[in-house]
Structures are given as C-alpha cells and as structure tokens.
Amino acid sequence: MGARVRIRVPGDKSLSQRALILSVLGRGTSRLKGLLCSGDTESTLRALRGLGVRVPNIPRDGSEVLINGVGLEGLKTPVNVLDLGNSGTGARLLLGMLAGSNLSATIDGDASLRMRPMARVMEPLELMGARFKLLGEVDRLPVTVHGCSQLKPLEWSSPVASGQIKSSLLLAGLTGSARTVLTEPMKSRDHTERMLNAVGADVIGRETDDGWRVEMPHPPDEIGPLDFTVPGDISSAAFVLTLVALGGGGTEVTIQSVGLNRTRTAFLDVLSRMGVHIEVHDRTPEGSIEPLGDLVVRPGGLRGTSVGAVEVPCLIDELPLVAVLGACAEGETKITGARELRAKESDRILAVTENLRALGVVVEELDDGLIVQGVPGRKLSGRVSAFDDHRIAMSFSVLARATGGSVDVADAGVSDVSFPGFDQLIQKLTEQVG
Ligand code: S3P
C-alpha cells in the first residue's frame, strides 16, 4: 500500500455565489460558513456592495460570515458599473435579480465574459417586463438593465439545461413577485431551488415529457435569512481525483466534506466506468440543504468511455478532465451532446482539442464534443495554452504533473477564479503520492 492522504478542497463556487445573493435579499442575519474566497465570488461580492449592501469580506479560511440582508426591495441604484470580472454565474444571476428590482444598473465583465452569450437570460427576462440596453454587441455584455419590481408571470422553455438560466429566472420571479415556470431539456444543478425552499420561497420541480420543469408558484414578499455551511466544490475535487487517477501507484486520497448533489456527481460515475476506484461516504448532516460526504480515490487501469447528452449537465465543468483522462486511457473516449462547452470561459472543445494535439494526442473535434484516442502510460510533452480559462489551465496542469513528461502550461495562473491554492495543493499531493 502506498501513501494515504486526507485533504479538503475550497468551498463550492455555485453554492457560494447563490448563498451570497440570497443572504443579501433575505430579511435578518444570514450565517454562512465555508464560502469560497476566489476571483468569481469576490466579483459577485463587489457587485452586491455596489448595490448598496454592506457585506463583509469573505474570509480565506472558511470561517463564519454574518450578512445583514436588505430584503427583496432594499437594493440601491449603483453609482458605478457592476464589473462581474470573469464570473458568468455572477453576471447571469444578477441580471435576473436586477430585472425584478426597481432600479437601473449596468453590468460588464472581463474580455472573456464579454464574449459569452447573455440573450439566453435577457430574452425571457424581457418577456417578464424588464428592459435591457445593449452597450456593446448583440447578446453580449456590457448591458444596462432597467428593472421593475412587479414583473409579469413567465412560462419559459429553455433550449439548454443550464443552472444559470434557471437561477436567473427564479431570482427575477423572486424580486419581481412573478410566478415563474421553466422547463429545461434535462435537469441542471438544483442549488437555487434548494436554497430558495430553505428561506421560504417554495419551488417545485418535477420530470415531464419535455425534461425537467421547475415552478415558483407564489413568490413570497420576503425571504428569511440563510444558515448554511458550503461544502467543498466537487468541481475542484475533480482535479485531485484526476491527478490520483493518472498518477497510478498504490496511493489513496480522501477528500473530505465535498458537495454530493446528484446534479453534480456524474464525473464520479465516469471515473468508475474508466476503472478508477471511488468510494463515496455520505456524511450529510440532518436537515442539510445540500448532501455532502467524503470521497476516497485509488487509481486503476484506465479505459476509455463515452459521455452523452444525458450526463452532460451533471458534469459540464468536468468534461475537459474526461478528455485529459481519455488521452491516457486504453481505447477511445468520446464526448457528445456537449455543445455548451463552446460557450464557457473559453471554447472548451477547441481548447482541449488544440492542447491535446499539441501534446501529440490524436483527437477528432466534433461540433458538440470530441473523440480522444488514448495511449496508456505514455509520457506527454509539449507546450499548451490556458486559453485564459481557469479550468483549462488546471486540467492541463494536472496532466503535466501526472504523466511524467514535460508539459508546459503557458499562463497557468488563472486558477484563482475558482480554486485558490490549487498550485500548492497539487504540488504537495504530487510529492506525497509521487
Ligand atoms: C453554474 C452553472 C454551469 C457551470 C458554471 C456554474 C452555476 O453553467 O458551467 O460553472 O453556478 O449555475 P450553465 O448553467 O450555463 O451550464
């Protein structure tokens, strides 16, 4: 038996963003622990401050933060542009929240966020009665939102399964007191629904012939404070799982207190199919808003697999890692039904294809995915790019560390967007398990 290591990963990004927003909109004092302190959550925090809310800094050690909410009608017109930096979740969720608020605000972001589609939320929000003035290109930030605290009810069918679209519309329904119904082709992450239910805004979800339908039938006049401990981010844990899976040897790593929401865990199923040994120990406290537990991982002989549309929403952020694992697995690894990857912080289908090719891996780029020809145990060498995208940077940093070749990741420093301390943790783990 080789090394046995126990670690934690930083708090979940999606949950931290939502917890900040709902705490601000609540009445009373919310208590949040384990919040992620990273580029994206700090962008959302700054924007909330721009809307007149006093929010303390996010501690780096996950210790408790108290937030005194201003209520659903307490936001103030900002003096400055709200700069959401790199955060697509922050931008889209705030567009929804502001659509139902009696104020005008301009939202902008960095060069990458300015390339990302926003009509997917602006179109339904306009139907609810919000108005948008585009200050740049069609479908893109910057944009000024003119909100209205009494929106019209919405029944919307989203062509993509997206936690961001769903959350944006539910937040608009909440602040704008409008019944909101959304159908998506598959169930996307349901963190917003769970948190809304916890603070007294009932949201009902059910399967239908068209996919997954959520409804907030009676938005309340106010919501209560949130008492929540954010579990570790399974999307960050995924980098550690991949490092161990690629590293081989007799290593066993336990990642403690990771979020285990079923809409986020498909990567664990994929790893098992590929031959990695994964144990899940549920440690969900009674009454917890989100399930959580420990993950134990040991390497196994990697074999290729297929990931299709049904699984994609539940591992959307982990797909670059599936491709990276595929490069070192026996046989072919195929990802389809993942066109959404082209609309992330970079075009992740293109980024992964180009990077793997730069290392000599045979990859076929598809419109909605890719096919990777794996070669187990090979040493990969070459120079790849981060494409200004934190998850691409981290995926290839893991590959670089694990394969024993010499992979050089240009501009790898963008991991702070979601995973502060990534380099140190991966360095330490490589030493411990190597
Ligand atoms: C997120 C949802 C996903 C994911 C993103 C975070 C969220 O995007 O890729 O990193 O917090 O709701 P989509 O909902 O657009 O798929």
Coordinates of C-alpha atoms and ligand atoms in Angstrom, one line a residue:
M1 CA 0.0 0.0 0.0
G2 CA 1.3 3.5 -0.9
A3 CA 0.6 6.8 0.6
R4 CA -2.7 7.6 2.3
V5 CA -3.6 11.3 2.3
R6 CA -6.6 13.3 3.6
I7 CA -7.3 16.7 2.1
R8 CA -10.1 19.3 1.7
V9 CA -10.9 21.5 -1.3
P10 CA -12.2 25.1 -1.2
G11 CA -16.0 25.8 -0.9
D12 CA -18.3 25.2 -3.8
K13 CA -18.4 28.1 -6.2
S14 CA -22.0 27.7 -7.4
L15 CA -23.3 27.4 -3.8
S16 CA -21.2 30.3 -2.6
Q17 CA -22.5 32.7 -5.3
R18 CA -26.1 31.7 -4.5
A19 CA -25.6 32.0 -0.7
L20 CA -24.2 35.5 -1.1
I21 CA -27.1 36.7 -3.3
L22 CA -29.9 35.1 -1.2
S23 CA -28.4 36.3 2.1
V24 CA -28.4 39.9 0.7
L25 CA -32.0 39.6 -0.4
G26 CA -33.2 38.0 2.9
R27 CA -34.6 39.7 6.0
G28 CA -32.4 39.3 9.1
T29 CA -28.9 38.0 9.6
S30 CA -27.6 35.1 7.5
R31 CA -24.8 32.9 8.8
L32 CA -22.6 31.5 6.1
K33 CA -19.6 29.2 6.6
G34 CA -17.1 27.6 4.2
L35 CA -17.7 30.3 1.5
L36 CA -15.3 30.2 -1.4
C37 CA -13.0 33.2 -1.5
S38 CA -11.9 33.4 -5.1
G39 CA -11.9 35.7 -8.1
D40 CA -15.5 34.9 -9.1
T41 CA -17.1 35.1 -5.6
E42 CA -15.2 38.4 -4.9
S43 CA -16.6 39.8 -8.2
T44 CA -20.2 39.0 -7.1
L45 CA -19.5 40.4 -3.6
R46 CA -18.2 43.7 -5.1
A47 CA -21.3 43.9 -7.3
L48 CA -23.6 43.4 -4.3
R49 CA -21.7 46.1 -2.4
G50 CA -22.2 48.4 -5.5
L51 CA -25.9 47.9 -5.0
G52 CA -25.7 49.5 -1.5
V53 CA -25.4 46.3 0.6
R54 CA -22.9 46.1 3.4
V55 CA -21.2 42.7 3.1
P56 CA -18.1 41.7 5.0
N57 CA -15.0 40.3 3.2
I58 CA -15.0 36.6 2.6
P59 CA -12.5 35.0 5.0
R60 CA -9.9 32.8 3.4
D61 CA -10.2 30.1 6.0
G62 CA -14.0 29.5 5.5
S63 CA -14.9 30.9 8.9
E64 CA -18.3 32.3 9.6
V65 CA -19.6 35.4 7.9
L66 CA -22.7 37.3 9.1
I67 CA -24.7 39.1 6.4
N68 CA -27.5 41.5 7.3
G69 CA -29.9 41.3 4.3
V70 CA -31.7 44.3 2.9
G71 CA -34.8 42.5 1.8
L72 CA -36.3 42.0 -1.7
E73 CA -36.8 45.7 -2.2
G74 CA -33.7 47.1 -0.5
L75 CA -31.1 47.3 -3.3
K76 CA -30.0 50.7 -4.3
T77 CA -29.2 52.1 -7.8
P78 CA -25.4 51.7 -8.2
V79 CA -23.2 54.7 -8.9
N80 CA -20.7 52.7 -10.9
V81 CA -20.8 49.9 -13.5
L82 CA -21.1 46.5 -11.8
D83 CA -18.0 44.6 -13.0
L84 CA -18.5 40.9 -12.7
G85 CA -15.0 40.1 -13.9
N86 CA -14.8 36.5 -15.2
S87 CA -18.0 35.3 -13.5
G88 CA -20.7 34.1 -15.8
T89 CA -22.8 32.9 -12.9
G90 CA -22.5 36.2 -11.1
A91 CA -23.5 38.2 -14.3
R92 CA -26.4 36.0 -15.2
L93 CA -27.8 35.6 -11.7
L94 CA -27.5 39.3 -11.1
L95 CA -29.2 40.2 -14.4
G96 CA -32.2 38.1 -13.1
M97 CA -32.1 39.6 -9.6
L98 CA -32.0 43.2 -11.0
A99 CA -34.7 42.6 -13.6
G100 CA -37.2 42.4 -10.7
S101 CA -35.7 45.3 -8.8
N102 CA -36.9 48.9 -9.2
L103 CA -33.6 50.3 -10.4
S104 CA -31.2 50.6 -13.3
A105 CA -27.7 49.1 -13.3
T106 CA -25.0 48.4 -15.9
I107 CA -23.3 45.0 -15.8
D108 CA -20.0 44.4 -17.5
G109 CA -17.2 41.8 -17.3
D110 CA -13.7 41.0 -18.5
A111 CA -12.8 40.2 -22.1
S112 CA -13.8 36.5 -21.7
L113 CA -17.1 37.3 -20.0
R114 CA -17.8 39.9 -22.8
M115 CA -17.7 37.0 -25.3
R116 CA -20.3 34.9 -23.5
P117 CA -24.0 34.8 -24.5
M118 CA -26.4 36.8 -22.4
A119 CA -29.6 36.7 -24.6
R120 CA -30.4 33.3 -23.1
V121 CA -31.4 35.2 -19.9
M122 CA -32.3 38.6 -21.3
E123 CA -34.9 37.3 -23.7
P124 CA -37.1 35.6 -21.1
L125 CA -36.4 38.5 -18.6
E126 CA -37.7 40.9 -21.3
L127 CA -40.9 38.9 -21.6
M128 CA -41.3 39.4 -17.9
G129 CA -41.2 43.2 -18.4
A130 CA -37.5 44.1 -17.7
R131 CA -35.8 46.3 -20.3
F132 CA -32.2 46.0 -21.5
K133 CA -30.0 48.5 -23.3
L134 CA -27.1 46.8 -25.0
L135 CA -23.9 48.9 -24.8
G136 CA -21.8 46.6 -26.8
E137 CA -22.6 43.8 -29.3
V138 CA -25.9 41.9 -29.6
D139 CA -26.2 39.1 -27.0
R140 CA -23.2 40.4 -25.0
L141 CA -22.1 42.5 -22.1
P142 CA -22.0 45.3 -21.2
V143 CA -25.7 45.9 -20.8
T144 CA -27.8 48.2 -18.7
V145 CA -30.8 46.6 -17.1
H146 CA -33.9 48.6 -16.2
G147 CA -35.7 46.5 -13.7
C148 CA -39.3 46.6 -12.4
S149 CA -40.4 45.3 -9.0
Q150 CA -43.7 44.0 -10.4
L151 CA -42.8 41.6 -13.3
K152 CA -45.2 39.6 -15.4
P153 CA -45.5 35.8 -14.9
L154 CA -43.3 33.7 -17.1
E155 CA -43.6 30.2 -18.6
W156 CA -40.3 29.6 -20.5
S157 CA -38.8 26.6 -22.2
S158 CA -35.1 26.8 -22.2
P159 CA -33.3 25.0 -25.1
V160 CA -30.3 24.3 -22.9
A161 CA -30.1 22.7 -19.5
S162 CA -28.5 25.4 -17.5
G163 CA -28.3 26.1 -13.8
Q164 CA -27.5 29.8 -14.6
I165 CA -30.5 30.4 -16.8
K166 CA -32.9 28.6 -14.3
S167 CA -31.5 30.6 -11.4
S168 CA -31.6 33.9 -13.2
L169 CA -35.3 33.5 -14.0
L170 CA -36.1 32.2 -10.5
L171 CA -34.4 35.2 -9.0
A172 CA -36.3 37.6 -11.3
G173 CA -39.5 35.9 -10.2
L174 CA -38.5 36.3 -6.6
T175 CA -37.6 40.0 -6.7
G176 CA -40.3 40.9 -9.3
S177 CA -43.1 38.9 -7.5
A178 CA -43.9 36.9 -10.6
R179 CA -44.9 33.3 -10.9
T180 CA -42.1 31.6 -12.8
V181 CA -42.2 28.3 -14.7
L182 CA -39.2 27.0 -16.6
T183 CA -38.7 23.8 -18.5
E184 CA -35.3 22.5 -19.4
P185 CA -34.4 19.5 -21.6
M186 CA -32.5 17.8 -18.7
K187 CA -32.3 18.7 -15.0
S188 CA -29.4 21.1 -14.4
R189 CA -27.9 21.8 -11.0
D190 CA -30.7 22.5 -8.5
H191 CA -28.9 24.5 -5.8
T192 CA -31.0 27.6 -6.3
E193 CA -34.2 25.7 -5.8
R194 CA -33.0 24.0 -2.6
M195 CA -31.8 27.3 -1.2
L196 CA -35.0 29.1 -2.1
N197 CA -37.0 26.4 -0.4
A198 CA -34.8 26.8 2.7
V199 CA -35.5 30.5 3.0
G200 CA -39.3 30.2 2.5
A201 CA -39.8 30.7 -1.3
D202 CA -41.4 27.4 -2.4
V203 CA -40.0 26.0 -5.7
I204 CA -41.4 22.7 -7.0
G205 CA -39.5 20.6 -9.5
R206 CA -40.8 17.5 -11.5
E207 CA -40.0 15.4 -14.5
T208 CA -42.1 15.9 -17.6
D209 CA -42.1 14.6 -21.2
D210 CA -40.0 17.6 -22.2
G211 CA -37.4 17.2 -19.5
W212 CA -37.4 19.0 -16.1
R213 CA -39.9 21.6 -15.0
V214 CA -39.5 24.0 -12.1
E215 CA -42.1 26.3 -10.8
M216 CA -42.2 29.1 -8.2
P217 CA -46.0 29.4 -8.0
H218 CA -46.2 32.1 -5.3
P219 CA -43.1 34.3 -4.8
P220 CA -43.2 35.5 -1.2
D221 CA -43.0 39.2 -0.2
E222 CA -39.9 38.4 1.8
I223 CA -37.5 35.6 2.4
G224 CA -35.8 34.6 5.7
P225 CA -32.1 34.5 6.5
L226 CA -29.9 31.6 5.4
D227 CA -28.0 29.4 7.7
F228 CA -25.6 27.4 5.6
T229 CA -22.2 25.7 5.5
V230 CA -20.9 25.5 2.0
P231 CA -19.4 22.0 1.3
G232 CA -16.2 21.5 -0.8
D233 CA -16.5 22.0 -4.5
I234 CA -16.8 18.7 -6.4
S235 CA -15.7 20.5 -9.5
S236 CA -12.4 21.4 -7.7
A237 CA -12.2 17.9 -6.1
A238 CA -12.3 16.6 -9.7
F239 CA -8.8 17.9 -10.4
V240 CA -7.5 16.0 -7.4
L241 CA -9.4 12.8 -8.4
T242 CA -7.9 13.1 -11.9
L243 CA -4.3 13.6 -10.5
V244 CA -4.7 10.4 -8.5
A245 CA -6.3 8.5 -11.3
L246 CA -3.5 9.5 -13.7
G247 CA -0.7 9.0 -11.1
G248 CA -1.0 5.3 -10.7
G249 CA 0.7 3.5 -7.8
G250 CA -0.8 2.5 -4.5
T251 CA -2.0 5.9 -3.5
E252 CA -5.2 6.5 -1.6
V253 CA -6.6 10.0 -1.2
T254 CA -9.6 11.0 0.8
I255 CA -11.2 14.4 0.0
Q256 CA -13.4 15.4 3.0
S257 CA -16.8 17.2 3.0
V258 CA -17.4 17.5 -0.7
G259 CA -20.9 18.5 -2.1
L260 CA -22.6 15.4 -3.4
N261 CA -25.7 16.9 -5.1
R262 CA -26.8 14.3 -7.7
T263 CA -26.9 17.1 -10.3
R264 CA -23.1 17.5 -9.9
T265 CA -21.7 14.0 -9.4
A266 CA -21.7 12.4 -12.9
F267 CA -17.9 12.7 -13.0
L268 CA -17.7 10.1 -10.2
D269 CA -19.8 7.7 -12.4
V270 CA -17.5 8.4 -15.4
L271 CA -14.4 7.8 -13.3
S272 CA -15.8 4.4 -12.1
R273 CA -16.6 3.4 -15.7
M274 CA -13.0 4.3 -16.7
G275 CA -11.6 2.0 -14.0
V276 CA -10.8 4.4 -11.1
H277 CA -11.7 3.1 -7.6
I278 CA -14.1 5.6 -6.0
E279 CA -15.8 5.3 -2.7
V280 CA -18.4 7.7 -1.5
H281 CA -19.1 8.1 2.2
D282 CA -22.2 10.1 2.8
R283 CA -21.9 12.5 5.8
T284 CA -24.9 14.7 5.2
P285 CA -26.0 16.3 8.5
E286 CA -29.7 16.0 9.3
G287 CA -31.7 18.8 7.7
S288 CA -28.9 19.9 5.5
I289 CA -29.8 21.9 2.4
E290 CA -27.2 20.0 0.3
P291 CA -25.9 16.5 0.5
L292 CA -22.2 16.1 1.3
G293 CA -19.6 13.5 2.1
D294 CA -16.1 12.1 1.7
L295 CA -14.6 10.8 -1.5
V296 CA -11.9 8.1 -1.4
V297 CA -10.0 7.6 -4.6
R298 CA -7.4 5.0 -5.7
P299 CA -6.0 4.6 -9.2
G300 CA -7.0 1.7 -11.5
G301 CA -6.1 0.8 -15.1
L302 CA -7.8 3.5 -17.2
R303 CA -10.1 2.5 -20.1
G304 CA -11.9 4.8 -22.4
T305 CA -15.6 5.6 -22.1
S306 CA -18.5 7.6 -23.7
V307 CA -20.3 10.6 -22.2
G308 CA -23.5 11.7 -23.9
A309 CA -26.2 14.4 -23.6
V310 CA -28.0 12.8 -20.7
E311 CA -25.0 13.0 -18.4
V312 CA -23.5 16.3 -19.7
P313 CA -25.4 18.8 -17.4
C314 CA -24.2 16.9 -14.4
L315 CA -20.5 17.1 -15.2
I316 CA -20.4 20.1 -17.5
D317 CA -17.4 21.7 -15.8
E318 CA -15.5 18.3 -15.6
L319 CA -15.6 17.5 -19.3
P320 CA -12.1 18.8 -20.0
L321 CA -10.9 16.4 -17.3
V322 CA -12.7 13.5 -19.0
A323 CA -10.8 14.3 -22.2
V324 CA -7.5 14.6 -20.4
L325 CA -8.1 11.2 -18.7
G326 CA -9.1 9.8 -22.1
A327 CA -5.7 10.7 -23.5
C328 CA -4.1 8.3 -21.0
A329 CA -6.7 5.5 -21.1
E330 CA -6.9 2.3 -23.1
G331 CA -9.0 2.9 -26.3
E332 CA -11.3 5.7 -27.3
T333 CA -13.0 8.3 -25.1
K334 CA -16.0 10.0 -26.8
I335 CA -17.9 13.1 -25.5
T336 CA -21.1 14.2 -27.4
G337 CA -24.1 16.4 -26.7
A338 CA -21.8 19.0 -25.1
R339 CA -22.1 22.0 -27.4
E340 CA -22.5 24.2 -24.3
L341 CA -18.8 23.7 -23.8
R342 CA -18.2 26.2 -26.6
A343 CA -19.9 28.9 -24.5
K344 CA -17.8 28.6 -21.4
E345 CA -14.9 30.8 -20.2
S346 CA -13.3 29.6 -23.4
D347 CA -14.5 27.4 -26.3
R348 CA -13.5 24.4 -24.3
I349 CA -14.0 21.9 -27.2
L350 CA -11.5 23.9 -29.2
A351 CA -9.1 24.5 -26.3
V352 CA -9.0 20.8 -25.3
T353 CA -8.6 19.7 -28.9
E354 CA -5.8 22.1 -29.7
N355 CA -3.9 21.4 -26.4
L356 CA -4.1 17.6 -26.7
R357 CA -3.0 17.8 -30.3
A358 CA 0.0 20.0 -29.2
L359 CA 1.0 17.0 -27.0
G360 CA 0.7 14.5 -29.8
V361 CA -2.6 13.0 -28.9
V362 CA -5.0 12.0 -31.7
V363 CA -8.3 14.0 -31.3
E364 CA -11.2 14.4 -33.5
E365 CA -13.1 17.6 -32.9
L366 CA -16.9 17.3 -33.2
D367 CA -19.4 20.1 -33.3
D368 CA -20.8 19.0 -29.9
G369 CA -17.8 17.2 -28.4
L370 CA -14.7 15.3 -29.2
I371 CA -13.2 11.8 -29.6
V372 CA -9.8 11.1 -28.0
Q373 CA -7.6 8.2 -28.9
G374 CA -5.9 7.1 -25.6
V375 CA -2.5 5.5 -25.1
P376 CA -2.0 4.3 -21.5
G377 CA 1.2 5.1 -19.7
R378 CA 2.7 7.3 -22.4
K379 CA 4.7 10.4 -21.4
L380 CA 3.3 13.5 -22.9
S381 CA 5.4 16.6 -23.7
G382 CA 4.9 19.9 -25.3
R383 CA 3.5 23.4 -24.7
V384 CA -0.2 24.1 -24.2
S385 CA -2.2 27.2 -23.6
A386 CA -4.6 28.1 -20.7
F387 CA -6.9 29.9 -23.2
D388 CA -7.4 32.4 -20.3
D389 CA -9.7 29.8 -18.8
H390 CA -9.2 28.5 -15.2
R391 CA -10.5 25.0 -15.8
I392 CA -8.4 24.5 -19.0
A393 CA -5.3 25.8 -17.1
M394 CA -5.9 23.4 -14.2
S395 CA -6.8 20.4 -16.3
F396 CA -3.5 20.6 -18.2
S397 CA -1.5 21.4 -15.1
V398 CA -2.8 18.1 -13.6
L399 CA -1.9 16.3 -16.8
A400 CA 1.5 17.9 -16.8
R401 CA 2.2 16.8 -13.2
A402 CA 0.8 13.3 -13.5
T403 CA 2.3 12.0 -16.7
G404 CA 6.0 12.4 -16.0
G405 CA 6.7 14.0 -19.4
S406 CA 7.3 17.7 -19.7
V407 CA 4.1 19.6 -20.4
D408 CA 4.4 23.4 -20.1
V409 CA 1.2 25.3 -19.5
A410 CA 1.5 28.9 -20.7
D411 CA -0.4 31.4 -18.5
A412 CA -1.4 28.8 -15.9
G413 CA -2.1 31.4 -13.2
V414 CA -5.8 31.8 -13.8
S415 CA -6.8 29.1 -11.4
D416 CA -7.7 31.7 -8.7
V417 CA -11.0 32.2 -10.4
S418 CA -12.4 29.1 -8.7
F419 CA -9.7 27.2 -6.9
P420 CA -7.4 29.4 -4.7
G421 CA -4.3 27.4 -3.5
F422 CA -4.6 24.9 -6.5
D423 CA -0.9 25.0 -7.4
Q424 CA 0.3 24.5 -3.8
L425 CA -2.2 21.7 -3.2
I426 CA -1.3 19.8 -6.4
Q427 CA 2.4 20.3 -5.7
K428 CA 2.0 18.9 -2.2
L429 CA -0.1 16.0 -3.4
T430 CA 2.4 15.1 -6.2
E431 CA 5.2 15.0 -3.6
Q432 CA 3.1 12.9 -1.2
V433 CA 1.8 10.4 -3.7
G434 CA 4.6 10.5 -6.3
Ligands
S3P1 C1 -23.1 27.2 -13.0 C2 -23.7 26.5 -14.0 C3 -23.0 25.9 -15.1 C4 -21.5 25.8 -14.9 C5 -20.9 27.1 -14.2 C6 -21.6 27.4 -12.9 C7 -23.9 27.8 -11.9 O1 -23.2 26.7 -16.2 O2 -20.8 25.6 -16.1 O3 -19.5 26.9 -14.0 O4 -23.4 28.1 -10.8 O5 -25.1 27.8 -12.1 P1 -24.5 26.6 -17.1 O6 -25.6 26.7 -16.1 O7 -24.6 27.7 -18.1 O8 -24.4 25.2 -17.8

